[in-house]
PDB file of C-alpha atoms in Angstrom:
ATOM      1  CA  MET K 190      -8.268  -6.895  23.423  1.00 47.00           C
ATOM      2  CA  GLU K 191      -7.310  -3.554  21.969  1.00 54.00           C
ATOM      3  CA  ARG K 192      -9.331  -0.387  21.977  1.00 65.00           C
ATOM      4  CA  THR K 193     -11.675   0.344  19.096  1.00 73.00           C
ATOM      5  CA  VAL K 194      -9.689   1.614  16.095  1.00 78.00           C
ATOM      6  CA  GLN K 195     -10.654   2.967  12.687  1.00 83.00           C
ATOM      7  CA  GLN K 196      -7.319   2.616  10.883  1.00 89.00           C
ATOM      8  CA  VAL K 197      -5.195  -0.506  10.515  1.00 94.00           C
ATOM      9  CA  GLU K 198      -1.435  -0.155  10.803  1.00 95.00           C
ATOM     10  CA  VAL K 199       0.812  -3.016   9.758  1.00 96.00           C
ATOM     11  CA  ASP K 200       4.543  -3.247   9.248  1.00 96.00           C
ATOM     12  CA  GLY K 201       5.189  -5.589   6.342  1.00 98.00           C
ATOM     13  CA  GLY K 202       3.630  -8.957   5.700  1.00 98.00           C
ATOM     14  CA  VAL K 203       0.455 -10.041   3.955  1.00 98.00           C
ATOM     15  CA  ALA K 204      -2.860  -8.384   4.816  1.00 98.00           C
ATOM     16  CA  VAL K 205      -6.178 -10.053   4.050  1.00 98.00           C
ATOM     17  CA  GLY K 206      -9.742  -8.816   4.324  1.00 97.00           C
ATOM     18  CA  LEU K 207     -12.088 -11.095   6.239  1.00 97.00           C
ATOM     19  CA  ASP K 208     -15.861 -10.699   6.501  1.00 94.00           C
ATOM     20  CA  GLY K 209     -16.857 -14.351   6.840  1.00 92.00           C
ATOM     21  CA  SER K 210     -18.137 -14.647   3.269  1.00 91.00           C
ATOM     22  CA  PRO K 211     -17.055 -17.677   1.195  1.00 91.00           C
ATOM     23  CA  SER K 212     -14.932 -15.351  -0.946  1.00 92.00           C
ATOM     24  CA  SER K 213     -13.106 -13.949   2.075  1.00 94.00           C
ATOM     25  CA  LEU K 214     -12.525 -17.452   3.477  1.00 95.00           C
ATOM     26  CA  ARG K 215     -10.823 -18.437   0.235  1.00 96.00           C
ATOM     27  CA  ALA K 216      -8.835 -15.175   0.359  1.00 97.00           C
ATOM     28  CA  LEU K 217      -7.718 -16.103   3.896  1.00 98.00           C
ATOM     29  CA  ASP K 218      -6.454 -19.481   2.668  1.00 97.00           C
ATOM     30  CA  VAL K 219      -4.561 -17.892  -0.240  1.00 98.00           C
ATOM     31  CA  ALA K 220      -3.147 -15.114   1.957  1.00 98.00           C
ATOM     32  CA  ALA K 221      -1.921 -17.656   4.515  1.00 98.00           C
ATOM     33  CA  HIS K 222      -0.150 -19.545   1.727  1.00 98.00           C
ATOM     34  CA  GLU K 223       1.421 -16.301   0.433  1.00 98.00           C
ATOM     35  CA  ALA K 224       2.564 -15.358   3.942  1.00 98.00           C
ATOM     36  CA  GLU K 225       4.110 -18.797   4.393  1.00 98.00           C
ATOM     37  CA  LEU K 226       5.960 -18.540   1.065  1.00 98.00           C
ATOM     38  CA  ARG K 227       7.334 -15.142   2.138  1.00 98.00           C
ATOM     39  CA  SER K 228       8.022 -16.147   5.773  1.00 98.00           C
ATOM     40  CA  ALA K 229       5.876 -13.158   6.667  1.00 98.00           C
ATOM     41  CA  VAL K 230       3.222 -12.203   9.185  1.00 98.00           C
ATOM     42  CA  LEU K 231      -0.390 -12.683   8.132  1.00 98.00           C
ATOM     43  CA  HIS K 232      -2.506  -9.644   9.071  1.00 98.00           C
ATOM     44  CA  VAL K 233      -6.210 -10.511   9.182  1.00 98.00           C
ATOM     45  CA  VAL K 234      -8.267  -7.334   8.774  1.00 98.00           C
ATOM     46  CA  ARG K 235     -11.897  -7.377   9.887  1.00 97.00           C
ATOM     47  CA  ALA K 236     -13.795  -4.117   9.453  1.00 96.00           C
ATOM     48  CA  TRP K 237     -17.172  -3.783  11.127  1.00 94.00           C
ATOM     49  CA  SER K 238     -20.141  -1.564  11.789  1.00 90.00           C
ATOM     50  CA  MET K 239     -23.117  -2.148  14.069  1.00 85.00           C
ATOM     51  CA  ARG K 240     -24.948  -3.443  10.997  1.00 85.00           C
ATOM     52  CA  THR K 241     -22.302  -6.028  10.099  1.00 84.00           C
ATOM     53  CA  ALA K 242     -21.040  -7.074  13.546  1.00 85.00           C
ATOM     54  CA  PRO K 243     -22.287 -10.292  15.128  1.00 85.00           C
ATOM     55  CA  ARG K 244     -24.538  -9.499  18.077  1.00 86.00           C
ATOM     56  CA  PRO K 245     -22.790 -10.255  21.368  1.00 88.00           C
ATOM     57  CA  ALA K 246     -24.187 -13.503  22.780  1.00 86.00           C
ATOM     58  CA  ASP K 247     -24.386 -12.152  26.321  1.00 88.00           C
ATOM     59  CA  CYS K 248     -26.473  -9.105  25.387  1.00 87.00           C
ATOM     60  CA  PRO K 249     -30.127  -9.453  26.454  1.00 88.00           C
ATOM     61  CA  PRO K 250     -32.868  -9.088  23.822  1.00 86.00           C
ATOM     62  CA  GLY K 251     -33.970  -5.488  23.361  1.00 87.00           C
ATOM     63  CA  ALA K 252     -30.727  -4.067  24.750  1.00 90.00           C
ATOM     64  CA  VAL K 253     -28.198  -2.239  22.605  1.00 87.00           C
ATOM     65  CA  PRO K 254     -24.686  -3.640  23.069  1.00 88.00           C
ATOM     66  CA  SER K 255     -21.830  -1.259  23.841  1.00 89.00           C
ATOM     67  CA  MET K 256     -19.134  -0.525  21.259  1.00 89.00           C
ATOM     68  CA  ASP K 257     -16.703  -2.558  23.383  1.00 90.00           C
ATOM     69  CA  ALA K 258     -19.115  -5.516  23.399  1.00 91.00           C
ATOM     70  CA  TYR K 259     -19.453  -5.342  19.601  1.00 90.00           C
ATOM     71  CA  GLN K 260     -15.664  -5.063  19.252  1.00 92.00           C
ATOM     72  CA  ARG K 261     -15.165  -8.179  21.423  1.00 92.00           C
ATOM     73  CA  SER K 262     -17.826 -10.080  19.491  1.00 93.00           C
ATOM     74  CA  VAL K 263     -16.215  -9.240  16.137  1.00 95.00           C
ATOM     75  CA  ASP K 264     -12.757 -10.158  17.430  1.00 95.00           C
ATOM     76  CA  GLU K 265     -14.003 -13.490  18.837  1.00 95.00           C
ATOM     77  CA  SER K 266     -15.719 -14.263  15.524  1.00 95.00           C
ATOM     78  CA  ALA K 267     -12.555 -13.464  13.536  1.00 96.00           C
ATOM     79  CA  GLU K 268     -10.432 -15.506  15.941  1.00 97.00           C
ATOM     80  CA  ARG K 269     -12.787 -18.495  15.539  1.00 97.00           C
ATOM     81  CA  ILE K 270     -12.701 -18.256  11.719  1.00 97.00           C
ATOM     82  CA  VAL K 271      -8.900 -18.027  11.640  1.00 98.00           C
ATOM     83  CA  ARG K 272      -8.571 -20.985  14.023  1.00 98.00           C
ATOM     84  CA  ASP K 273     -11.046 -23.065  11.974  1.00 97.00           C
ATOM     85  CA  ARG K 274      -9.233 -22.294   8.705  1.00 97.00           C
ATOM     86  CA  LEU K 275      -5.588 -22.279   9.801  1.00 97.00           C
ATOM     87  CA  GLY K 276      -5.651 -24.478  12.906  1.00 97.00           C
ATOM     88  CA  ALA K 277      -4.972 -23.706  16.545  1.00 95.00           C
ATOM     89  CA  GLU K 278      -1.213 -23.405  15.891  1.00 95.00           C
ATOM     90  CA  PRO K 279      -0.739 -21.823  12.429  1.00 96.00           C
ATOM     91  CA  ARG K 280       2.653 -22.277  10.773  1.00 95.00           C
ATOM     92  CA  ILE K 281       2.919 -18.501  10.369  1.00 97.00           C
ATOM     93  CA  PRO K 282       2.469 -15.612  12.787  1.00 98.00           C
ATOM     94  CA  VAL K 283      -1.080 -14.229  12.590  1.00 98.00           C
ATOM     95  CA  GLN K 284      -2.254 -10.852  13.845  1.00 97.00           C
ATOM     96  CA  ARG K 285      -5.918  -9.827  13.875  1.00 97.00           C
ATOM     97  CA  HIS K 286      -6.844  -6.200  13.235  1.00 97.00           C
ATOM     98  CA  ILE K 287     -10.425  -5.315  14.105  1.00 96.00           C
ATOM     99  CA  ALA K 288     -11.458  -1.880  12.826  1.00 96.00           C
ATOM    100  CA  HIS K 289     -14.714  -0.016  13.365  1.00 95.00           C
ATOM    101  CA  SER K 290     -14.736   1.494   9.895  1.00 95.00           C
ATOM    102  CA  PRO K 291     -15.890   0.835   6.349  1.00 94.00           C
ATOM    103  CA  SER K 292     -14.053  -2.114   4.794  1.00 94.00           C
ATOM    104  CA  PRO K 293     -12.276  -0.100   2.073  1.00 95.00           C
ATOM    105  CA  GLN K 294     -10.912   2.359   4.638  1.00 96.00           C
ATOM    106  CA  ALA K 295      -9.548  -0.418   6.865  1.00 97.00           C
ATOM    107  CA  LEU K 296      -8.012  -2.358   3.976  1.00 97.00           C
ATOM    108  CA  LEU K 297      -6.491   0.687   2.303  1.00 97.00           C
ATOM    109  CA  SER K 298      -4.938   1.811   5.580  1.00 97.00           C
ATOM    110  CA  ALA K 299      -3.457  -1.703   5.994  1.00 98.00           C
ATOM    111  CA  SER K 300      -2.099  -1.545   2.440  1.00 98.00           C
ATOM    112  CA  ARG K 301       0.149   1.384   3.388  1.00 98.00           C
ATOM    113  CA  GLY K 302       2.367  -0.935   5.432  1.00 98.00           C
ATOM    114  CA  ALA K 303       1.701  -4.345   3.879  1.00 98.00           C
ATOM    115  CA  ASP K 304       3.773  -6.062   1.209  1.00 98.00           C
ATOM    116  CA  LEU K 305       0.635  -7.611  -0.311  1.00 98.00           C
ATOM    117  CA  LEU K 306      -3.111  -7.138   0.176  1.00 98.00           C
ATOM    118  CA  VAL K 307      -5.389 -10.110  -0.534  1.00 98.00           C
ATOM    119  CA  VAL K 308      -9.151  -9.671  -0.962  1.00 97.00           C
ATOM    120  CA  GLY K 309     -11.988 -11.861  -2.132  1.00 94.00           C
ATOM    121  CA  HIS K 310     -13.702 -10.886  -5.359  1.00 88.00           C
ATOM    122  CA  ARG K 311     -17.098 -10.555  -3.646  1.00 70.00           C
ATOM    123  CA  GLY K 312     -17.993  -9.966  -0.025  1.00 55.00           C
ATOM    124  CA  ARG K 313     -21.270  -9.962   1.857  1.00 50.00           C
ATOM    125  CA  GLY K 314     -22.841  -6.873   0.305  1.00 50.00           C
ATOM    126  CA  GLY K 315     -23.603  -5.547  -3.136  1.00 49.00           C
ATOM    127  CA  PHE K 316     -25.136  -7.123  -6.183  1.00 47.00           C
ATOM    128  CA  ALA K 317     -24.355 -10.679  -7.218  1.00 48.00           C
ATOM    129  CA  GLY K 318     -24.118  -9.714 -10.915  1.00 48.00           C
ATOM    130  CA  LEU K 319     -21.062  -7.513 -10.445  1.00 48.00           C
ATOM    131  CA  LEU K 320     -17.814  -8.950 -11.771  1.00 51.00           C
ATOM    132  CA  LEU K 321     -15.833  -7.399  -8.935  1.00 60.00           C
ATOM    133  CA  GLY K 322     -17.162  -6.268  -5.581  1.00 68.00           C
ATOM    134  CA  SER K 323     -16.950  -2.591  -4.765  1.00 88.00           C
ATOM    135  CA  VAL K 324     -14.481  -3.182  -1.906  1.00 92.00           C
ATOM    136  CA  ALA K 325     -12.173  -5.244  -4.125  1.00 93.00           C
ATOM    137  CA  GLU K 326     -12.415  -2.635  -6.863  1.00 93.00           C
ATOM    138  CA  GLN K 327     -11.509   0.189  -4.469  1.00 95.00           C
ATOM    139  CA  CYS K 328      -8.542  -1.822  -3.212  1.00 96.00           C
ATOM    140  CA  VAL K 329      -7.311  -2.504  -6.742  1.00 96.00           C
ATOM    141  CA  ARG K 330      -7.604   1.196  -7.637  1.00 96.00           C
ATOM    142  CA  HIS K 331      -6.235   2.789  -4.472  1.00 97.00           C
ATOM    143  CA  ALA K 332      -4.052   0.369  -2.472  1.00 98.00           C
ATOM    144  CA  ALA K 333      -0.485   1.367  -1.687  1.00 98.00           C
ATOM    145  CA  CYS K 334       0.820  -2.183  -2.269  1.00 98.00           C
ATOM    146  CA  PRO K 335       0.139  -4.976  -4.774  1.00 98.00           C
ATOM    147  CA  VAL K 336      -3.377  -6.451  -4.514  1.00 98.00           C
ATOM    148  CA  LEU K 337      -4.334 -10.055  -5.154  1.00 97.00           C
ATOM    149  CA  VAL K 338      -8.040 -10.526  -5.853  1.00 96.00           C
ATOM    150  CA  VAL K 339      -9.017 -14.128  -5.180  1.00 95.00           C
ATOM    151  CA  ARG K 340     -11.658 -15.703  -7.369  1.00 86.00           C
ATOM    152  CA  PRO K 341     -13.793 -18.640  -6.236  1.00 74.00           C
ATOM    153  CA  ALA K 342     -12.414 -22.149  -6.582  1.00 72.00           C
ATOM    154  CA  ILE K 343     -13.482 -23.843  -9.793  1.00 61.00           C
TER     155      ILE K 343
END
């Protein structure tokens, strides 16, 4: 497990934002397909804060988990989601990037080295009436690589 980072650095491949929402799960599926078509690495980017991180299971009630404990919990959660969606032995190389930072910052930093950035149209936050989530909109406006915004399955 790596140290806590705020920026995500990738060298080519397909990056995808993952927050566990249905939209991000669909984005993960699409990004995996794109990575397979390109014979590229799939970079799974999970940004977190204390507010959005799953509480470590081994932390007693009333105690505040350490940053390292939160980081491990987020990484374990992302690993479980990737395994559930892509299988224990994915057909493509997968790298997880866990960043203690706002989602747009982590995704935009990943976009500087990625060939493609894939995001869901709506994540966990915001207002349901928006056509495009604020994170997706920021990625579309500011990413350094092409961005694919994944809509829900019809």
